[in-house]
Amino acid sequence: MQSHTATLCVCTKGRYVSPMKVNGKPTRTIWLEPDGWSLGIIDQTLLPHRFATARLTSVEDAAHAIASMQVRGAPLIGATAAYGICLALRVDASDAALERAYELLLATRPTAINLKWALDEMLAAVRNRPRGERVGDAYRRAAEICEEDVAINRAIGRHGAKLSVDIAAKKEQGAAVQVLTHCNAGWLATVDFGTALAPIYVARDGGVAVHVWVDETRPRNQGAALTAWELGQHGVAHTVIPDNTGGHLMQHGMVDLVLVGTDRVTANGDVCNKIGTYLKALAAKDNGVPFYVGAPSPSIDFAVSDGPSEIPIEQRGGAEVATMTGRTADGRIETVQLVPDGSQVANYAFDVTPARLVSGLVTEHGIVAPERTALARFRSGIRHQLSGISNRGSRSGDQ
Ligand code: MRU
């Protein structure tokens, strides 16, 4: 029986876990360039075979980075959109320009609610401000949104790590906790730390042996390309598997816990995430495997209830399904066609897991049951906290 060493407990109480690193260098997914106004991003379309950054100098650049998925993942989409507003206001701080930028960025991708959340936060921060103050106010709010994202993910890491600690305590000494994850909900999908992967990093850094089954996540392979890459950068043991393998592993007791991210949680706890998540939840339910969701509060959409009928599901271009990009033996990056000429393809990017299949939502305030009353209580708790913050005069309270 694995003993609860002090390190473990101290770790889940939030001992500092190092920021994510690339080749040993602490790196975030988005940052202000030295010029103090343009943005730097990691171009995630080139990973894992090439680590390259790109510079965003206009709202159009920011919109393109989101739509083309140079940046992706609900929280990072929100952070990029926030800075997109800043880039627009630098050029023209008028109401009309603000409205145009809001609409341009909102139209990039329809499913992740963090996009609208961040744009509404930016609007609230600048719309009643004198035109001459708007650029400064916008950059301040965008920077806050990034710092809040990092703090939220750290807290999700702390609260979620306990799940692995408790499972480890029931396993043979040193036996790894077997976690399955789908898509990429790691630090690459946020400003830093990630949501679903944060509990894995915190548990691992706190001494819990962890092994991650990484769904490749067709058609864009966020698991095989991004999750495997960032787990590797952080030295976390992992195995990439085809998307259809998880059910078999669960049936054979090879998965202790499923941890996934979300693009939108509804008021009654339905969870929208990368296509294929619903199938993993069904297999987890059928095999009694706990299924938890990293759910930062900006990803909770209290304006919708029934996920399957109310959440807009993005459909992307067929080429993402019909072709595959990878590195050739001589190091070239090539795209090849998979399907026969003339075959139809469909590319739904997300699906909805009904609340009844979700064990819990790992939020920055703790684990919340995926059901209406618990979420309503959670919301009032957030509102109370925000009004506490606003009373202390830091920034506008809840809308
Ligand atoms: O299409 P993507 O890569 O943006 O989809 C990302 C996901 O589905 C993530 O799981 C989700 O955004 C949560 S990211 C913390």
Short mmCIF file of C-alpha atoms and ligand atoms in Angstrom, two decimals:
data_model
loop_
_atom_site.label_atom_id
_atom_site.label_comp_id
_atom_site.label_asym_id
_atom_site.label_seq_id
_atom_site.Cartn_x
_atom_site.Cartn_y
_atom_site.Cartn_z
CA MET A 1 0.00 0.00 0.00
CA GLN A 2 1.52 3.38 -1.08
CA SER A 3 1.99 5.62 2.02
CA HIS A 4 0.70 9.17 1.91
CA THR A 5 4.11 10.89 2.05
CA ALA A 6 4.21 14.53 3.17
CA THR A 7 5.35 15.54 -0.32
CA LEU A 8 2.15 14.22 -1.85
CA CYS A 9 -0.12 16.07 0.53
CA VAL A 10 1.94 19.26 0.48
CA CYS A 11 1.88 19.12 -3.31
CA THR A 12 -1.90 18.94 -3.57
CA LYS A 13 -2.05 21.83 -1.10
CA GLY A 14 -0.54 23.84 -3.91
CA ARG A 15 3.17 23.72 -3.53
CA TYR A 16 4.58 25.67 -6.44
CA VAL A 17 4.75 23.49 -9.53
CA SER A 18 7.15 24.80 -12.14
CA PRO A 19 5.69 26.57 -15.19
CA MET A 20 5.65 24.54 -18.36
CA LYS A 21 8.91 24.46 -20.22
CA VAL A 22 10.10 23.99 -23.78
CA ASN A 23 13.57 22.47 -23.85
CA GLY A 24 13.92 23.53 -20.21
CA LYS A 25 12.86 27.15 -20.81
CA PRO A 26 9.62 28.31 -19.05
CA THR A 27 7.27 29.10 -21.94
CA ARG A 28 3.70 30.25 -22.24
CA THR A 29 1.52 29.84 -25.33
CA ILE A 30 0.95 33.58 -25.79
CA TRP A 31 3.01 36.57 -24.66
CA LEU A 32 3.50 40.29 -25.20
CA GLU A 33 6.50 40.90 -27.44
CA PRO A 34 9.29 43.24 -26.26
CA ASP A 35 7.70 46.07 -28.26
CA GLY A 36 4.95 46.03 -25.63
CA TRP A 37 2.03 45.79 -28.08
CA SER A 38 2.36 42.90 -30.56
CA LEU A 39 1.79 39.30 -29.51
CA GLY A 40 3.92 36.22 -29.76
CA ILE A 41 2.33 32.75 -30.05
CA ILE A 42 3.51 29.18 -30.48
CA ASP A 43 2.32 28.06 -33.95
CA GLN A 44 0.68 24.81 -32.91
CA THR A 45 0.00 23.73 -36.51
CA LEU A 46 3.69 22.89 -36.83
CA LEU A 47 4.02 20.80 -33.67
CA PRO A 48 5.33 18.27 -32.77
CA HIS A 49 7.92 18.24 -35.54
CA ARG A 50 8.72 21.94 -35.53
CA PHE A 51 8.66 24.41 -32.62
CA ALA A 52 8.01 27.78 -34.22
CA THR A 53 6.53 31.02 -32.98
CA ALA A 54 4.52 33.65 -34.86
CA ARG A 55 3.93 37.37 -34.25
CA LEU A 56 0.43 38.87 -34.27
CA THR A 57 0.29 42.58 -35.16
CA SER A 58 -3.37 43.10 -36.12
CA VAL A 59 -6.85 41.94 -35.13
CA GLU A 60 -6.93 40.08 -38.45
CA ASP A 61 -3.77 38.18 -37.43
CA ALA A 62 -5.44 37.22 -34.15
CA ALA A 63 -8.62 36.07 -35.93
CA HIS A 64 -6.56 34.04 -38.42
CA ALA A 65 -4.52 32.45 -35.62
CA ILE A 66 -7.76 31.24 -33.99
CA ALA A 67 -9.57 30.13 -37.17
CA SER A 68 -6.51 28.30 -38.60
CA MET A 69 -5.79 26.79 -35.18
CA GLN A 70 -2.28 28.18 -34.82
CA VAL A 71 -3.73 28.69 -31.34
CA ARG A 72 -6.51 26.41 -30.14
CA GLY A 73 -8.06 25.13 -26.91
CA ALA A 74 -10.92 27.07 -25.32
CA PRO A 75 -8.95 29.15 -22.75
CA LEU A 76 -6.19 30.10 -25.22
CA ILE A 77 -8.78 31.03 -27.85
CA GLY A 78 -10.26 33.42 -25.25
CA ALA A 79 -6.88 34.92 -24.34
CA THR A 80 -5.95 35.42 -28.01
CA ALA A 81 -9.29 37.10 -28.74
CA ALA A 82 -8.77 39.44 -25.78
CA TYR A 83 -5.45 40.58 -27.22
CA GLY A 84 -7.10 40.77 -30.65
CA ILE A 85 -9.31 43.54 -29.26
CA CYS A 86 -6.19 45.35 -28.03
CA LEU A 87 -4.60 45.19 -31.49
CA ALA A 88 -7.80 46.57 -33.04
CA LEU A 89 -8.11 49.47 -30.58
CA ARG A 90 -4.47 50.45 -31.18
CA VAL A 91 -5.45 51.24 -34.77
CA ASP A 92 -8.89 52.75 -34.08
CA ALA A 93 -10.40 53.08 -30.59
CA SER A 94 -13.86 54.08 -31.80
CA ASP A 95 -17.09 52.26 -30.87
CA ALA A 96 -17.49 51.15 -34.49
CA ALA A 97 -13.99 49.65 -34.57
CA LEU A 98 -14.61 47.92 -31.24
CA GLU A 99 -17.84 46.42 -32.59
CA ARG A 100 -16.14 45.28 -35.83
CA ALA A 101 -13.30 43.61 -33.91
CA TYR A 102 -15.77 41.91 -31.56
CA GLU A 103 -17.76 40.46 -34.48
CA LEU A 104 -14.65 39.44 -36.47
CA LEU A 105 -13.18 37.53 -33.53
CA LEU A 106 -16.49 36.03 -32.40
CA ALA A 107 -17.02 34.58 -35.88
CA THR A 108 -13.76 32.61 -35.87
CA ARG A 109 -15.00 29.44 -34.11
CA PRO A 110 -18.54 28.80 -32.71
CA THR A 111 -18.22 26.17 -29.97
CA ALA A 112 -15.77 27.24 -27.22
CA ILE A 113 -17.69 29.65 -24.95
CA ASN A 114 -14.40 31.12 -23.65
CA LEU A 115 -14.23 33.13 -26.87
CA LYS A 116 -17.46 35.03 -26.15
CA TRP A 117 -16.62 35.19 -22.42
CA ALA A 118 -13.30 36.91 -23.11
CA LEU A 119 -14.78 39.28 -25.71
CA ASP A 120 -17.55 40.29 -23.28
CA GLU A 121 -14.94 40.87 -20.55
CA MET A 122 -12.98 43.13 -22.92
CA LEU A 123 -16.12 45.00 -23.95
CA ALA A 124 -17.01 45.55 -20.27
CA ALA A 125 -13.51 46.83 -19.58
CA VAL A 126 -13.41 49.46 -22.35
CA ARG A 127 -16.89 50.38 -23.70
CA ASN A 128 -17.67 53.03 -21.06
CA ARG A 129 -14.11 54.36 -21.05
CA PRO A 130 -12.88 57.56 -22.75
CA ARG A 131 -11.51 56.72 -26.20
CA GLY A 132 -8.00 57.85 -25.16
CA GLU A 133 -7.92 55.36 -22.24
CA ARG A 134 -9.24 52.34 -24.10
CA VAL A 135 -5.97 50.90 -25.41
CA GLY A 136 -4.33 50.95 -21.96
CA ASP A 137 -7.47 49.51 -20.31
CA ALA A 138 -7.69 46.80 -22.94
CA TYR A 139 -4.08 45.64 -22.54
CA ARG A 140 -4.53 45.64 -18.74
CA ARG A 141 -7.68 43.49 -18.94
CA ALA A 142 -6.16 41.11 -21.49
CA ALA A 143 -3.10 40.63 -19.26
CA GLU A 144 -5.41 40.00 -16.27
CA ILE A 145 -7.37 37.40 -18.26
CA CYS A 146 -4.09 35.59 -18.94
CA GLU A 147 -2.98 35.71 -15.29
CA GLU A 148 -6.43 34.57 -14.15
CA ASP A 149 -6.23 31.65 -16.59
CA VAL A 150 -2.89 30.56 -15.11
CA ALA A 151 -4.21 30.88 -11.54
CA ILE A 152 -7.39 28.97 -12.43
CA ASN A 153 -5.39 26.12 -14.01
CA ARG A 154 -3.06 25.87 -11.05
CA ALA A 155 -6.09 25.56 -8.78
CA ILE A 156 -7.66 22.94 -11.06
CA GLY A 157 -4.34 21.10 -10.87
CA ARG A 158 -4.40 21.12 -7.07
CA HIS A 159 -8.03 20.02 -6.76
CA GLY A 160 -7.73 17.40 -9.49
CA ALA A 161 -4.44 15.90 -8.27
CA LYS A 162 -6.26 14.46 -5.27
CA LEU A 163 -8.09 12.09 -7.62
CA SER A 164 -4.77 10.47 -8.56
CA VAL A 165 -3.49 10.56 -4.97
CA ASP A 166 -6.59 8.66 -3.78
CA ILE A 167 -6.32 6.11 -6.60
CA ALA A 168 -2.57 5.65 -5.95
CA ALA A 169 -3.29 4.94 -2.29
CA LYS A 170 -5.37 1.92 -3.33
CA LYS A 171 -2.79 0.53 -5.78
CA GLU A 172 0.31 -1.59 -5.30
CA GLN A 173 3.30 0.45 -4.10
CA GLY A 174 4.81 2.31 -7.08
CA ALA A 175 2.15 1.13 -9.53
CA ALA A 176 1.31 4.00 -11.86
CA VAL A 177 -2.10 5.62 -11.89
CA GLN A 178 -3.43 4.98 -15.42
CA VAL A 179 -5.08 8.12 -16.81
CA LEU A 180 -6.73 8.33 -20.23
CA THR A 181 -7.11 11.73 -21.91
CA HIS A 182 -8.67 12.83 -25.21
CA CYS A 183 -7.55 15.76 -27.40
CA ASN A 184 -5.22 18.34 -25.82
CA ALA A 185 -6.39 20.14 -22.68
CA GLY A 186 -2.87 20.82 -21.49
CA TRP A 187 -0.79 23.95 -21.25
CA LEU A 188 -0.82 24.26 -25.05
CA ALA A 189 -4.61 24.76 -24.87
CA THR A 190 -4.36 27.48 -22.21
CA VAL A 191 -1.94 30.25 -21.28
CA ASP A 192 -0.10 27.85 -18.96
CA PHE A 193 -0.58 24.60 -17.01
CA GLY A 194 -3.66 23.32 -18.83
CA THR A 195 -6.94 22.12 -17.40
CA ALA A 196 -7.34 18.33 -17.69
CA LEU A 197 -3.55 17.82 -17.73
CA ALA A 198 -2.84 20.15 -14.78
CA PRO A 199 -3.87 17.50 -12.19
CA ILE A 200 -1.49 15.07 -13.91
CA TYR A 201 1.43 17.54 -13.71
CA VAL A 202 0.67 18.39 -10.06
CA ALA A 203 0.31 14.73 -9.04
CA ARG A 204 3.44 13.71 -10.94
CA ASP A 205 5.49 16.60 -9.56
CA GLY A 206 4.22 15.63 -6.11
CA GLY A 207 5.57 12.10 -6.38
CA VAL A 208 2.58 10.12 -7.68
CA ALA A 209 3.53 7.61 -10.40
CA VAL A 210 1.34 8.42 -13.41
CA HIS A 211 1.02 6.96 -16.91
CA VAL A 212 -1.17 8.66 -19.52
CA TRP A 213 -3.02 6.93 -22.37
CA VAL A 214 -3.15 9.65 -25.05
CA ASP A 215 -5.94 9.36 -27.62
CA GLU A 216 -4.47 10.39 -31.00
CA THR A 217 -7.70 12.44 -31.54
CA ARG A 218 -8.38 12.34 -35.21
CA PRO A 219 -8.72 14.18 -37.49
CA ARG A 220 -6.28 16.91 -36.31
CA ASN A 221 -4.40 14.62 -33.86
CA GLN A 222 -4.27 17.07 -30.95
CA GLY A 223 -3.46 14.05 -28.73
CA ALA A 224 -0.73 12.46 -30.86
CA ALA A 225 0.81 15.79 -31.86
CA LEU A 226 0.27 18.16 -28.90
CA THR A 227 -0.52 16.19 -25.72
CA ALA A 228 2.24 13.66 -26.36
CA TRP A 229 4.66 16.52 -27.07
CA GLU A 230 3.92 18.50 -23.90
CA LEU A 231 3.86 15.40 -21.66
CA GLY A 232 7.23 14.50 -23.15
CA GLN A 233 8.57 17.99 -22.46
CA HIS A 234 7.52 17.51 -18.81
CA GLY A 235 8.84 13.96 -18.53
CA VAL A 236 5.43 12.35 -17.94
CA ALA A 237 5.14 8.68 -19.01
CA HIS A 238 2.58 8.30 -21.79
CA THR A 239 1.44 6.07 -24.62
CA VAL A 240 -0.31 7.28 -27.77
CA ILE A 241 -3.29 5.12 -28.77
CA PRO A 242 -5.78 5.14 -31.66
CA ASP A 243 -9.06 6.73 -30.63
CA ASN A 244 -10.87 3.39 -30.73
CA THR A 245 -8.63 1.73 -28.14
CA GLY A 246 -9.82 3.34 -24.89
CA GLY A 247 -12.91 1.12 -24.50
CA HIS A 248 -10.83 -2.04 -24.78
CA LEU A 249 -8.31 -0.73 -22.20
CA MET A 250 -11.13 0.13 -19.78
CA GLN A 251 -12.68 -3.31 -20.22
CA HIS A 252 -9.35 -4.83 -19.19
CA GLY A 253 -8.93 -2.61 -16.13
CA MET A 254 -6.05 -0.69 -17.66
CA VAL A 255 -7.58 2.76 -17.06
CA ASP A 256 -8.13 4.15 -13.54
CA LEU A 257 -9.33 7.61 -14.47
CA VAL A 258 -10.42 9.60 -17.53
CA LEU A 259 -9.51 13.32 -17.53
CA VAL A 260 -10.67 15.54 -20.40
CA GLY A 261 -11.15 19.24 -21.03
CA THR A 262 -14.22 21.16 -22.14
CA ASP A 263 -15.21 23.87 -24.60
CA ARG A 264 -18.51 24.49 -22.91
CA VAL A 265 -20.34 23.15 -19.87
CA THR A 266 -24.08 23.88 -19.69
CA ALA A 267 -26.10 24.98 -16.65
CA ASN A 268 -27.19 21.37 -16.08
CA GLY A 269 -23.72 19.87 -16.45
CA ASP A 270 -23.64 18.63 -20.05
CA VAL A 271 -20.05 18.77 -21.31
CA CYS A 272 -19.03 19.74 -24.84
CA ASN A 273 -15.51 18.73 -25.87
CA LYS A 274 -13.50 17.37 -28.80
CA ILE A 275 -15.33 14.88 -31.02
CA GLY A 276 -14.95 11.41 -29.56
CA THR A 277 -15.19 12.46 -25.91
CA TYR A 278 -18.79 11.24 -25.66
CA LEU A 279 -17.73 7.75 -26.78
CA LYS A 280 -15.04 7.68 -24.08
CA ALA A 281 -17.62 8.69 -21.48
CA LEU A 282 -19.93 5.86 -22.58
CA ALA A 283 -17.09 3.34 -22.28
CA ALA A 284 -16.08 4.76 -18.90
CA LYS A 285 -19.65 4.46 -17.60
CA ASP A 286 -19.94 0.91 -18.91
CA ASN A 287 -16.72 -0.08 -17.12
CA GLY A 288 -17.10 1.93 -13.92
CA VAL A 289 -14.15 4.20 -14.70
CA PRO A 290 -14.40 7.71 -13.15
CA PHE A 291 -14.76 10.39 -15.84
CA TYR A 292 -13.69 13.90 -14.77
CA VAL A 293 -13.61 17.16 -16.69
CA GLY A 294 -11.18 20.05 -16.19
CA ALA A 295 -13.75 22.90 -16.13
CA PRO A 296 -12.51 26.46 -15.60
CA SER A 297 -15.40 28.78 -14.73
CA PRO A 298 -15.07 30.81 -17.99
CA SER A 299 -15.96 27.57 -19.82
CA ILE A 300 -19.31 27.26 -18.03
CA ASP A 301 -22.18 28.72 -20.06
CA PHE A 302 -25.09 29.34 -17.73
CA ALA A 303 -27.17 30.62 -20.65
CA VAL A 304 -27.72 27.13 -22.09
CA SER A 305 -29.07 23.96 -20.49
CA ASP A 306 -29.48 21.09 -22.94
CA GLY A 307 -26.08 20.61 -24.55
CA PRO A 308 -27.00 18.33 -27.48
CA SER A 309 -29.70 20.70 -28.76
CA GLU A 310 -28.29 24.09 -27.77
CA ILE A 311 -24.49 24.08 -28.25
CA PRO A 312 -23.35 25.04 -31.79
CA ILE A 313 -21.03 22.28 -33.03
CA GLU A 314 -18.28 23.48 -35.36
CA GLN A 315 -17.91 21.65 -38.66
CA ARG A 316 -14.50 22.12 -40.22
CA GLY A 317 -13.13 21.51 -43.73
CA GLY A 318 -13.06 17.98 -45.16
CA ALA A 319 -9.32 18.15 -45.91
CA GLU A 320 -8.65 17.65 -42.18
CA VAL A 321 -10.28 14.21 -42.50
CA ALA A 322 -9.23 13.32 -46.05
CA THR A 323 -5.53 14.09 -45.56
CA MET A 324 -2.86 13.60 -42.93
CA THR A 325 0.27 15.68 -42.29
CA GLY A 326 3.45 14.23 -40.87
CA ARG A 327 7.23 14.09 -41.11
CA THR A 328 8.92 11.94 -43.74
CA ALA A 329 11.94 9.78 -42.94
CA ASP A 330 14.20 12.53 -44.31
CA GLY A 331 12.60 15.15 -42.10
CA ARG A 332 10.29 16.89 -44.58
CA ILE A 333 6.76 17.80 -43.45
CA GLU A 334 4.34 16.28 -45.96
CA THR A 335 0.58 16.05 -46.36
CA VAL A 336 -0.84 12.92 -47.96
CA GLN A 337 -4.33 11.96 -49.07
CA LEU A 338 -6.03 9.14 -47.16
CA VAL A 339 -9.42 8.74 -48.81
CA PRO A 340 -10.21 7.83 -52.44
CA ASP A 341 -10.86 10.71 -54.85
CA GLY A 342 -14.55 11.61 -54.92
CA SER A 343 -15.45 10.22 -51.47
CA GLN A 344 -17.55 12.50 -49.24
CA VAL A 345 -16.12 13.34 -45.81
CA ALA A 346 -17.73 15.03 -42.78
CA ASN A 347 -15.79 16.78 -40.01
CA TYR A 348 -17.71 17.52 -36.80
CA ALA A 349 -15.17 19.02 -34.40
CA PHE A 350 -16.99 18.54 -31.06
CA ASP A 351 -19.63 16.43 -29.34
CA VAL A 352 -21.60 16.64 -26.10
CA THR A 353 -21.32 14.25 -23.17
CA PRO A 354 -24.57 14.30 -21.16
CA ALA A 355 -24.17 15.17 -17.47
CA ARG A 356 -25.28 11.65 -16.45
CA LEU A 357 -21.99 10.25 -17.80
CA VAL A 358 -19.76 12.78 -15.98
CA SER A 359 -18.37 11.95 -12.51
CA GLY A 360 -17.39 15.51 -11.67
CA LEU A 361 -16.24 18.92 -12.91
CA VAL A 362 -12.79 19.90 -11.62
CA THR A 363 -13.04 23.66 -11.26
CA GLU A 364 -10.71 26.22 -9.72
CA HIS A 365 -13.00 26.19 -6.65
CA GLY A 366 -13.00 22.43 -6.21
CA ILE A 367 -14.87 19.48 -7.70
CA VAL A 368 -18.49 20.32 -8.58
CA ALA A 369 -21.24 17.81 -9.38
CA PRO A 370 -22.42 18.04 -13.01
CA GLU A 371 -25.97 19.01 -12.10
CA ARG A 372 -28.11 22.14 -12.04
CA THR A 373 -28.31 22.93 -8.33
CA ALA A 374 -24.63 22.30 -7.65
CA LEU A 375 -23.70 24.50 -10.61
CA ALA A 376 -26.12 27.21 -9.52
CA ARG A 377 -24.50 27.14 -6.07
CA PHE A 378 -21.08 27.27 -7.73
CA ARG A 379 -22.18 30.28 -9.77
CA SER A 380 -23.44 32.21 -6.78
CA GLY A 381 -20.17 31.40 -5.04
CA ILE A 382 -18.25 32.92 -7.98
CA ARG A 383 -20.58 35.95 -8.07
CA HIS A 384 -20.09 36.47 -4.34
CA GLN A 385 -16.31 36.30 -4.80
CA LEU A 386 -16.39 38.70 -7.81
CA SER A 387 -18.58 41.21 -5.99
CA GLY A 388 -16.09 40.88 -3.06
CA ILE A 389 -13.28 41.66 -5.56
CA SER A 390 -15.17 44.59 -7.16
CA ASN A 391 -16.03 46.01 -3.76
CA ARG A 392 -12.31 46.02 -3.18
CA GLY A 393 -12.29 48.22 -6.37
CA SER A 394 -9.98 46.05 -8.58
CA ARG A 395 -12.31 45.72 -11.66
CA SER A 396 -15.96 45.51 -12.79
CA GLY A 397 -17.97 42.79 -10.91
CA ASP A 398 -20.24 40.21 -12.53
CA GLN A 399 -22.44 41.54 -15.37
O1 MRU B 1 -10.34 22.09 -31.71
P1 MRU B 1 -9.53 22.37 -30.49
O2 MRU B 1 -8.14 21.84 -30.55
O3 MRU B 1 -9.57 23.82 -30.09
O4 MRU B 1 -10.29 21.56 -29.31
C1 MRU B 1 -9.79 21.65 -28.03
C2 MRU B 1 -10.56 20.85 -27.05
O5 MRU B 1 -11.56 20.21 -27.33
C3 MRU B 1 -10.09 20.95 -25.62
O6 MRU B 1 -10.31 19.76 -24.94
C4 MRU B 1 -10.87 22.07 -24.92
O7 MRU B 1 -10.81 23.23 -25.69
C5 MRU B 1 -10.36 22.35 -23.55
S1 MRU B 1 -8.83 23.11 -23.59
C6 MRU B 1 -8.37 23.35 -22.00
#
